[in-house]
Short mmCIF file of C-alpha atoms and ligand atoms in Angstrom, two decimals:
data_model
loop_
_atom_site.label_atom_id
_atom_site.label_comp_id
_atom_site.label_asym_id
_atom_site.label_seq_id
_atom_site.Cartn_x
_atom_site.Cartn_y
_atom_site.Cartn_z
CA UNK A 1467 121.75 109.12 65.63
CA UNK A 1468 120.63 107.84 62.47
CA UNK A 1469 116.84 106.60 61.98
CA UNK A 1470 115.17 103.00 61.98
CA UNK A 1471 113.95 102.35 58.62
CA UNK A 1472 110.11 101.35 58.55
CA UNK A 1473 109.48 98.07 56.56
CA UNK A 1474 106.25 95.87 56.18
CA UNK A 1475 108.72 93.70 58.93
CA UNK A 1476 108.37 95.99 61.56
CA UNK A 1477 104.36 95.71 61.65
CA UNK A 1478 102.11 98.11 61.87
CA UNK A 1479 99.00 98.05 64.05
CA UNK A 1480 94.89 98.61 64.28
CA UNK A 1481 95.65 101.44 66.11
CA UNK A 1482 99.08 102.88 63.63
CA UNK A 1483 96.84 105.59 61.83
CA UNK A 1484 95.53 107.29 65.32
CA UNK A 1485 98.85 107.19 66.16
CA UNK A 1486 100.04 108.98 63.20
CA UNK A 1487 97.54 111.36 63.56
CA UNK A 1488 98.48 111.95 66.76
CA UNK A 1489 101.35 113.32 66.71
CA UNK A 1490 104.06 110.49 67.89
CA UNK A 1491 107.43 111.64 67.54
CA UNK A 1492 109.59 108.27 68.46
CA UNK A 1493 108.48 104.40 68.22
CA UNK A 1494 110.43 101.36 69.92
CA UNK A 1495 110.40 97.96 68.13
CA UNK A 1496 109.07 95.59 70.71
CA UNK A 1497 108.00 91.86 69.35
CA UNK A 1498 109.07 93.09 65.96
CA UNK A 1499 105.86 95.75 66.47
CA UNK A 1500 106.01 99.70 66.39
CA UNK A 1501 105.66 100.86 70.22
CA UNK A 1502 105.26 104.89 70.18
CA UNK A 1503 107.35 106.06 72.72
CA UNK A 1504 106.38 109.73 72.37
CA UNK A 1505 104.18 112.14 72.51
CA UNK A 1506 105.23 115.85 72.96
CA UNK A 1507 108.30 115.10 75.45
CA UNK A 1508 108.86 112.43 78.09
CA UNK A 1509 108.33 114.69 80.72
CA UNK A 1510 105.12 115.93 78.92
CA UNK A 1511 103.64 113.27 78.60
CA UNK A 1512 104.55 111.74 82.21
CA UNK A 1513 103.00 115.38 83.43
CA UNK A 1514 99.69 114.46 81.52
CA UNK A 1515 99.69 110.96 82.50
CA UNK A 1516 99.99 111.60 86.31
CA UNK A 1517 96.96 114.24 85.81
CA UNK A 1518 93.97 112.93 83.47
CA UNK A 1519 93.98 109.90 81.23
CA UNK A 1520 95.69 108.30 77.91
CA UNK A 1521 94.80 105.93 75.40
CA UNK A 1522 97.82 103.48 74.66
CA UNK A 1523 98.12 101.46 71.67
CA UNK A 1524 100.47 98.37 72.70
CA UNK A 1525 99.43 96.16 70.46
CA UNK A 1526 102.70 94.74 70.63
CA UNK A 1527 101.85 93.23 73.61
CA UNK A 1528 100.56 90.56 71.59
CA UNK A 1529 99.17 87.06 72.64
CA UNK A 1530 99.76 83.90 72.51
CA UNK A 1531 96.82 81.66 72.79
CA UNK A 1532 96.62 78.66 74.28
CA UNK A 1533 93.57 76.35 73.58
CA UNK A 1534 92.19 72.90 74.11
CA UNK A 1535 92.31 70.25 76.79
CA UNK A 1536 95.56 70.70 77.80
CA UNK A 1537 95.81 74.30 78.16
CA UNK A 1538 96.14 74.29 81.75
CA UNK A 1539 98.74 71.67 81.59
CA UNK A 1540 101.29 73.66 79.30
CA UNK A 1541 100.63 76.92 81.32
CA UNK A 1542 101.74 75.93 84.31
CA UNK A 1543 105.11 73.97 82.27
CA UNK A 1544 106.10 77.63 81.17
CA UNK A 1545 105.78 79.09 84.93
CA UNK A 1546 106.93 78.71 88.70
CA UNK A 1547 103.89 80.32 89.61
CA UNK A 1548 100.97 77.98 90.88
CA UNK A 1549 98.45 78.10 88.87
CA UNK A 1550 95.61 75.63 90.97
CA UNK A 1551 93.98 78.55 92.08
CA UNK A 1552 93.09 80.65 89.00
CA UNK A 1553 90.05 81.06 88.01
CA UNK A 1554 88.33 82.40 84.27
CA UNK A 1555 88.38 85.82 84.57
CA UNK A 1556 91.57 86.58 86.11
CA UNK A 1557 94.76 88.05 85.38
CA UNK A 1558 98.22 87.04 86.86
CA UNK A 1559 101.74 88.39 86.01
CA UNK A 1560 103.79 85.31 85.46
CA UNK A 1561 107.83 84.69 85.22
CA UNK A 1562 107.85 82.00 82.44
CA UNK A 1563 111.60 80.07 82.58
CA UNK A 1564 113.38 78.01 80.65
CA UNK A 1565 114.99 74.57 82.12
CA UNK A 1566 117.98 76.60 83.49
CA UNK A 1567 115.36 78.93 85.56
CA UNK A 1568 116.15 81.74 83.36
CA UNK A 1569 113.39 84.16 82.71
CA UNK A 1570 112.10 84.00 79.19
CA UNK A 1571 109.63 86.62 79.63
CA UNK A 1572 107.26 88.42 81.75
CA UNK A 1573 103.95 88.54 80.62
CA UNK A 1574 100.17 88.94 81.85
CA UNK A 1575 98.96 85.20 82.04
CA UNK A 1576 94.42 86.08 81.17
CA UNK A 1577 92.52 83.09 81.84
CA UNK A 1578 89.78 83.27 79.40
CA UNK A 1579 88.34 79.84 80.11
CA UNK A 1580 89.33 76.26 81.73
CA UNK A 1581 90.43 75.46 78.45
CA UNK A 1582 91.55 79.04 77.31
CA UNK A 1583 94.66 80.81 77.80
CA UNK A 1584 95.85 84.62 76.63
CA UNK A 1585 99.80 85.10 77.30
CA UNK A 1586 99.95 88.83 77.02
CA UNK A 1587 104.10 88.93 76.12
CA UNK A 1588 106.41 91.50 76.88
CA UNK A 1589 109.85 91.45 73.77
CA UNK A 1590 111.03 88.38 73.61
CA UNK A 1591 109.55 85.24 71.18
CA UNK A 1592 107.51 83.11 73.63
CA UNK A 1593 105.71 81.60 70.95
CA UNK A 1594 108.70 79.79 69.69
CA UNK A 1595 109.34 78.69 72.70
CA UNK A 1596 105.92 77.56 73.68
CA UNK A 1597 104.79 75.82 70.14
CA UNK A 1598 107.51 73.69 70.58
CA UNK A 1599 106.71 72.62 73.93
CA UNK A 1600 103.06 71.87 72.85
CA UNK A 1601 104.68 69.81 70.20
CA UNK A 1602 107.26 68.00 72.16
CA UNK A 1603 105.24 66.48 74.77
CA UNK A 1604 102.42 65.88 72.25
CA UNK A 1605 99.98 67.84 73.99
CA UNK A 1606 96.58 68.28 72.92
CA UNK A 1607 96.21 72.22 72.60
CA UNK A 1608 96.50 74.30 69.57
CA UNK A 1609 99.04 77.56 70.12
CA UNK A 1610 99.33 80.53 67.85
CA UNK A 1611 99.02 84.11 68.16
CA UNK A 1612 95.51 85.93 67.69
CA UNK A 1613 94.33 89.11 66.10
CA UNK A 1614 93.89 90.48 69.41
CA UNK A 1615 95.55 93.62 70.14
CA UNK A 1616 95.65 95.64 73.67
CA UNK A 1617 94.52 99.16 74.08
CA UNK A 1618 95.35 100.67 77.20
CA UNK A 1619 93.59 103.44 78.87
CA UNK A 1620 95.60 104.66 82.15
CA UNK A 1621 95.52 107.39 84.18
CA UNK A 1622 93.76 108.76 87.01
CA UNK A 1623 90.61 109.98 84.55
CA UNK A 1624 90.27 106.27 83.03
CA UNK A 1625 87.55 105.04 85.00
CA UNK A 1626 85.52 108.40 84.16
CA UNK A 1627 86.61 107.76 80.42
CA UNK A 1628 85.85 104.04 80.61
CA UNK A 1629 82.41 104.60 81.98
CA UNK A 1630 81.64 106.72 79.05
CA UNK A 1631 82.18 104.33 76.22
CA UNK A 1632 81.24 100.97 78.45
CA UNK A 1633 78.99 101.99 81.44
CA UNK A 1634 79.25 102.07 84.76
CA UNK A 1635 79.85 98.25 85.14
CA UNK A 1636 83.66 99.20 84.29
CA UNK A 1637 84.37 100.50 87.41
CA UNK A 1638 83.52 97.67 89.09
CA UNK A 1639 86.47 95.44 87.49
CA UNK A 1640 88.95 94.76 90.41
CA UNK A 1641 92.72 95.00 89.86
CA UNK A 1642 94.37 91.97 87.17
CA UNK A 1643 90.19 91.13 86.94
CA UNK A 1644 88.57 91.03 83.12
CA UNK A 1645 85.18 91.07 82.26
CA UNK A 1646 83.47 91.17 78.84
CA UNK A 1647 81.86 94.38 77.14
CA UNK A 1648 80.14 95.22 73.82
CA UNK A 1649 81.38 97.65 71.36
CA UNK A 1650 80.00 97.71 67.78
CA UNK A 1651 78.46 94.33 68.74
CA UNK A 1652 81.76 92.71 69.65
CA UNK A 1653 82.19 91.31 73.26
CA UNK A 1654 85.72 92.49 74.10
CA UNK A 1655 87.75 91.36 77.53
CA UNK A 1656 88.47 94.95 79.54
CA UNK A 1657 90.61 94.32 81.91
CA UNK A 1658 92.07 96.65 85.17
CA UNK A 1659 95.66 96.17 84.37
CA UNK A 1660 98.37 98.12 82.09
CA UNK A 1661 102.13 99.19 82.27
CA UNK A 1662 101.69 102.27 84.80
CA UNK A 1663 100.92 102.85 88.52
CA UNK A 1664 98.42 105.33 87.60
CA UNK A 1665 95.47 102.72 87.46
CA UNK A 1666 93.19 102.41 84.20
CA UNK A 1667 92.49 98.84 81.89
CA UNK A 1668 93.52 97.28 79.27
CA UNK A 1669 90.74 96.46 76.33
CA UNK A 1670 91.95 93.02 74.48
CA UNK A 1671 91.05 94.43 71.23
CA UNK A 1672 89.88 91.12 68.84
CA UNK A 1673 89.56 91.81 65.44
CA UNK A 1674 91.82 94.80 63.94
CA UNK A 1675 88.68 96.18 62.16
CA UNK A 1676 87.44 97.60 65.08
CA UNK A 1677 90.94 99.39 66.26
CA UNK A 1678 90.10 102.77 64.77
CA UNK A 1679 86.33 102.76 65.37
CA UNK A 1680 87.41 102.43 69.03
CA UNK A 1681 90.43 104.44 69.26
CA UNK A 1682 88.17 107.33 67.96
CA UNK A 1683 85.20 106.21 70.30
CA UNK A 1684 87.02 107.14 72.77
CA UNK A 1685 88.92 110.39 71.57
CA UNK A 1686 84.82 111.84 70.97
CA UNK A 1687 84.12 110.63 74.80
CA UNK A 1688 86.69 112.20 76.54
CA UNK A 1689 87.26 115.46 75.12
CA UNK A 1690 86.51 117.12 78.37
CA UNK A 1691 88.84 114.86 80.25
CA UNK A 1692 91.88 115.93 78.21
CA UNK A 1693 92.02 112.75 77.11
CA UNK A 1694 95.54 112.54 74.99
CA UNK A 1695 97.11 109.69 73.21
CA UNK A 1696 100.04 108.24 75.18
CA UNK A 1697 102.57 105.44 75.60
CA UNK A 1698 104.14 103.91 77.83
CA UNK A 1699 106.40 106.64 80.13
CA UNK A 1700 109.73 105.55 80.91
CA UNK A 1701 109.99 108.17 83.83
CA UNK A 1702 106.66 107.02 85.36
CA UNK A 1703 107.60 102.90 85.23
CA UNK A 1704 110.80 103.23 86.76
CA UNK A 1705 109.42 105.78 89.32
CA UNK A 1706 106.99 102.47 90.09
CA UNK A 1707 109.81 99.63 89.61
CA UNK A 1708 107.43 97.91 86.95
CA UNK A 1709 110.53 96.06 84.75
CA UNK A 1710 111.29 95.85 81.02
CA UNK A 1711 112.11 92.33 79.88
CA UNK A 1712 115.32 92.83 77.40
CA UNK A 1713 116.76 95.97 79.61
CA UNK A 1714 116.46 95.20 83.19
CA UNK A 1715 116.51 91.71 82.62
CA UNK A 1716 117.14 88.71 80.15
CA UNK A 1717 116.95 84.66 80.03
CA UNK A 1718 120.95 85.45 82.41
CA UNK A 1719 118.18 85.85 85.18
CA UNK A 1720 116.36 83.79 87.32
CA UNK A 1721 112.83 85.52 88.95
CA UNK A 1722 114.05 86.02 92.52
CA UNK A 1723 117.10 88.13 90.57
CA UNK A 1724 114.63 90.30 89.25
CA UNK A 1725 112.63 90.42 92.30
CA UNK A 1726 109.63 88.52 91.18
CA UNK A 1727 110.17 85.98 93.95
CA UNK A 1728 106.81 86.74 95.08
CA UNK A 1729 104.91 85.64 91.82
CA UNK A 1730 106.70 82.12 92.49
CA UNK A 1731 105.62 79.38 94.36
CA UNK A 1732 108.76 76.75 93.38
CA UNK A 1733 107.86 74.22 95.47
CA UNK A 1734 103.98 73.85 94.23
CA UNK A 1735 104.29 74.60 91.20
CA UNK A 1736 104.34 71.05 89.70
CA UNK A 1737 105.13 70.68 86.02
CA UNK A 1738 107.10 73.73 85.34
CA UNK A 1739 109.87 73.28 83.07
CA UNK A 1740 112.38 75.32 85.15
CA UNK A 1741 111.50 73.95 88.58
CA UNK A 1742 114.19 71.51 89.27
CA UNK A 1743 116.48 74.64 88.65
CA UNK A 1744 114.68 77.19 90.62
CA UNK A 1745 114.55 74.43 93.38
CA UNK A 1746 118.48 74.08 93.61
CA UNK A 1747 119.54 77.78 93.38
CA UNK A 1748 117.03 78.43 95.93
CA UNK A 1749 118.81 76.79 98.29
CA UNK A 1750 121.73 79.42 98.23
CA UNK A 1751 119.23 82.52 97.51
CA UNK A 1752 120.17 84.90 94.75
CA UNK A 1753 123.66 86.50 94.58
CA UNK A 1754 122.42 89.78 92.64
CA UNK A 1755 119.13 91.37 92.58
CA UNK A 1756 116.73 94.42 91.10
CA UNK A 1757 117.09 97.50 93.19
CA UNK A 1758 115.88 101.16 92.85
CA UNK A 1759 119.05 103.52 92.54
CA UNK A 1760 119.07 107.25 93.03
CA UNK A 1761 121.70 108.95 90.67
CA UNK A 1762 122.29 112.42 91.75
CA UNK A 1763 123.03 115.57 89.52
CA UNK A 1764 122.26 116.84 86.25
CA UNK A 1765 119.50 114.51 84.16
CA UNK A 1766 121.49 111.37 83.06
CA UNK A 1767 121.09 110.85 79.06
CA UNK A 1768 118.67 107.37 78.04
CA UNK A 1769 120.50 104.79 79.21
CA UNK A 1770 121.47 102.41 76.20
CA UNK A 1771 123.61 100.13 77.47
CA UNK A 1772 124.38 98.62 80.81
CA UNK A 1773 126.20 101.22 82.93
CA UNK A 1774 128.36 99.52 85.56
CA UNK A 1775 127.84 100.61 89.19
CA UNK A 1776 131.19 100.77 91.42
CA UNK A 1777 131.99 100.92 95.04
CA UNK A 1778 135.82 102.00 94.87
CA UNK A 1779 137.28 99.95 92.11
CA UNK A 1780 134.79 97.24 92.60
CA UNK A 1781 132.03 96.78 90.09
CA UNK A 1782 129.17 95.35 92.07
CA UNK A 1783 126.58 95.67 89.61
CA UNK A 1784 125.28 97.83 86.86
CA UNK A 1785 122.28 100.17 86.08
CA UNK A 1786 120.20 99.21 82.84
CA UNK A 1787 117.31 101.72 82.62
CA UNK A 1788 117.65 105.50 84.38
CA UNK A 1789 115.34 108.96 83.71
CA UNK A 1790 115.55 112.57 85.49
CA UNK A 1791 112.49 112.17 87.73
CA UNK A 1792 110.59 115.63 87.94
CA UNK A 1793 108.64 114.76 90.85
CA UNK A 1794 111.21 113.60 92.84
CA UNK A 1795 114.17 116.27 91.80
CA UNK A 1796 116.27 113.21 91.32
CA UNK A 1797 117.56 110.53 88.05
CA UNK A 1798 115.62 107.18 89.08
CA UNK A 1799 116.85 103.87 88.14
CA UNK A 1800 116.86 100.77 88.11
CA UNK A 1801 119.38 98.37 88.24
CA UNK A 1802 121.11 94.99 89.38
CA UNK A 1803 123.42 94.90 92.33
CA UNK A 1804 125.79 92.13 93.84
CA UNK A 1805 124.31 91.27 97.56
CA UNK A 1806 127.32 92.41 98.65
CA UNK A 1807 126.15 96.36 98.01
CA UNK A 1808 122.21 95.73 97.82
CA UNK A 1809 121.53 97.03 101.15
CA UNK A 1810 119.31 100.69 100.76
CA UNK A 1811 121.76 103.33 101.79
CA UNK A 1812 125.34 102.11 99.96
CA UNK A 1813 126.56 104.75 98.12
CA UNK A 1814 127.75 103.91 94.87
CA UNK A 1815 128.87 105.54 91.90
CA UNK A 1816 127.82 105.19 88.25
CA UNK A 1817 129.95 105.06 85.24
CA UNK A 1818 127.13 106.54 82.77
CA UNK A 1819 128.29 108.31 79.41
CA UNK A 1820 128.90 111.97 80.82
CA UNK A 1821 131.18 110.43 83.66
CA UNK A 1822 130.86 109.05 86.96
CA UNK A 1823 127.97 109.79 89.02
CA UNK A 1824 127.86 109.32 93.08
CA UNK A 1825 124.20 107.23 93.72
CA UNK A 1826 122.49 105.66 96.74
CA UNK A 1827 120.57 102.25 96.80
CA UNK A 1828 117.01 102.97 98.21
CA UNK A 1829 114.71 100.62 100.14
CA UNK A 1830 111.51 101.32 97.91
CA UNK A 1831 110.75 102.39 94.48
CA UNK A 1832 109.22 106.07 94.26
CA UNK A 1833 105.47 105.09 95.00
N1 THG B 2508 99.90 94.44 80.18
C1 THG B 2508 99.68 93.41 79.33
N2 THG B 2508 100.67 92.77 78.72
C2 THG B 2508 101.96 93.16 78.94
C3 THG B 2508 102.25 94.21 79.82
C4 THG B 2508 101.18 94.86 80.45
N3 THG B 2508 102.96 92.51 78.31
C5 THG B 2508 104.28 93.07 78.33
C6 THG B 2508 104.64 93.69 79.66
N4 THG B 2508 103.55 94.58 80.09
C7 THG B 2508 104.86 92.61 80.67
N5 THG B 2508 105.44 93.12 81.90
C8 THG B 2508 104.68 93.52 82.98
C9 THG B 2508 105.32 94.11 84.04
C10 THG B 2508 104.59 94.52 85.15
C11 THG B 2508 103.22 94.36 85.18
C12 THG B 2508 102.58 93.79 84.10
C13 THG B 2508 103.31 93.36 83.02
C14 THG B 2508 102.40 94.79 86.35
N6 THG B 2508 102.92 94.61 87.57
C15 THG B 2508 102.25 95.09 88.77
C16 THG B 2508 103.28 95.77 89.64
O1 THG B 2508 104.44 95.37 89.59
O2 THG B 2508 102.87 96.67 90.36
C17 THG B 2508 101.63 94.06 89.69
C18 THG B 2508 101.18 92.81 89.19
C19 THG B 2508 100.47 91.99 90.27
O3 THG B 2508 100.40 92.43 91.43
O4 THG B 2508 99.98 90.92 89.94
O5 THG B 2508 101.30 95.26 86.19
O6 THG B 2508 101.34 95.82 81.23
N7 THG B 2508 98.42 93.03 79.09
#
């Protein structure tokens, strides 16, 4: 295929020159942002990441901020989720939905204060979305999107790595915690989160002066560690079922589609914008949902559009993101069946671009 042509539009990031340097060979667009998506190869780089640690620049999971009085109030409009319980200094992955219960996005939800939110968004423009909410109901909180910009650090050396640049006190951070650490003299939010089931954090990087200064920080701490710069592995997610907002679902889907029922709680959660919604197609329970799919044969090629799953000549669903799984000798995927054919065990088949493929619905992702 042809290439993307770079522009000022697609922006760059603190991190854009260490990623240069690096060596990455392929970026995604993602919240009109460069996203590397490469390294040396995809199965490279899921190798490495599986065996000692990466630094990630996804900056383009960028924030939206949520200040004043009635922060609280406006977070818990954009999400079935109930919110009572959090507390400053957590992190919760939130479906935010729209009035029709359709999933606008799936972000990280950081609670920075009582009157202080961070929406860490995954592609889709939440801010749009959430400014004019603020606006509508005249609510007393300023919105707008930071210079804050997430470096990950994943993989099964990260705590080692972490410890280095931050002290021990990093390893005490429990999972979808933050706490605050210095660098430079900044107090950054590090927290143990990030878009792999490898473990590691995620350092909310405010201020883009200090990007490179800690990119290379941690390149000089963790040369023994093989520490490599990385991205996001598309083998590695859909081995662990973690979804992609814009391929495995879009604002068509309600949570309990995509399997997120258990990050809801419709019935609490008073104030959200999508709950009358949620409320009345919960009665009936969802009619299609996110399963993990095993496509046998060769490696399948990236899957860029929807490939539609079949049982005889019936489609029953469709597959929207699939990779040839090294560990597991196997194409994983992930994809949306009817509840007709959801049960683990149908056999389906797959109409991807070199042909139909037999496939069997499994019970579990591949963790
Ligand atoms: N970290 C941060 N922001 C993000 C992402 C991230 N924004 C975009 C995108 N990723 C949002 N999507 C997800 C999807 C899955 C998870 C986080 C963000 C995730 N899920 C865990 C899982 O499924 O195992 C569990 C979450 C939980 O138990 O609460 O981590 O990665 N900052």
């Amino acid at each position: 295929m042809a290439q993307i042509s770079l522009s000022h539009r697609l922006r760059r990031t603190p991190f854009s020159d260490g990623v240069e340097a690096a060596g990455a060979k392929a970026y995604t667009v993602y919240n009109r942002m460069r996203l590397p998506t490469l390294f040396e190869s995809v199965e490279a780089d899921y190798r490495h990441l599986k065996s000692h640690v990466q630094v990630w620049d996804v900056s383009c999971e960028r924030q939206v901020e949520l200040r004043g009085p009635d922060a609280a109030r406006l977070m818990q409009m954009l999400t079935p989720r109930d919110l009572r319980g959090m507390l400053p200094g957590q992190c919760y992955y939130v479906p935010i939905v729209d009035e029709t219960g359709g999933m606008l996005n799936d972000p990280v939800a950081v609670k920075l204060s009582e009157d202080r939110y961070w929406i860490s968004i995954a592609d889709s423009d939440l801010l749009l979305w959430v400014k004019g909410l603020a606006n509508g109901y005249r609510l007393d909180v300023l919105v707008d999107e930071p210079d804050v910009s997430p470096l990950a650090v994943q993989g099964p050396k990260a705590d080692d790595l972490m410890a280095r640049l931050f002290g021990d006190r990093v390893r005490d951070i429990r999972f979808f915690r933050f706490d605050m650490f210095e660098f430079e003299g900044r107090d950054l939010a590090v927290a143990r989160s990030g878009y792999s089931k490898q473990g590691g954090f995620e350092i909310y990087v405010e201020g883009g002066e200090i990007g490179m200064p800690l990119w290379n920080a941690l390149f000089a701490a963790g040369e023994d560690l093989q520490v490599r710069a990385g991205c996001p592995n598309l083998i590695e997610r859909i081995e662990g079922g973690l979804l992609s907002y814009g391929n495995d679902m879009t604002d068509d889907n309600t949570p309990h589609e995509c399997g997120l029922g258990r990050f809801c709680n419709t019935h609490t959660a008073i104030g959200c914008i999508g709950r009358d919604a949620l409320l009345r197609v919960a009665k009936e329970g969802p009619v299609q949902q996110i399963r993990p799919i095993a496509i046998e044969g060769d490696p399948v090629p990236p899957c860029e559009r929807a490939w539609p799953a079949y049982v005889g000549d019936k489609r029953v669903g469709q597959v929207t993101s699939a990779a040839w799984s090294p560990d597991f000798d196997t194409n994983v995927s992930i994809g949306m069946l009817h509840l007709s054919h959801w049960d683990p065990g149908t056999a389906l088949e797959i109409e991807t671009p070199q042909g139909m493929r037999p496939a069997i619905v499994r019970d579990r992702f591949w963790i």
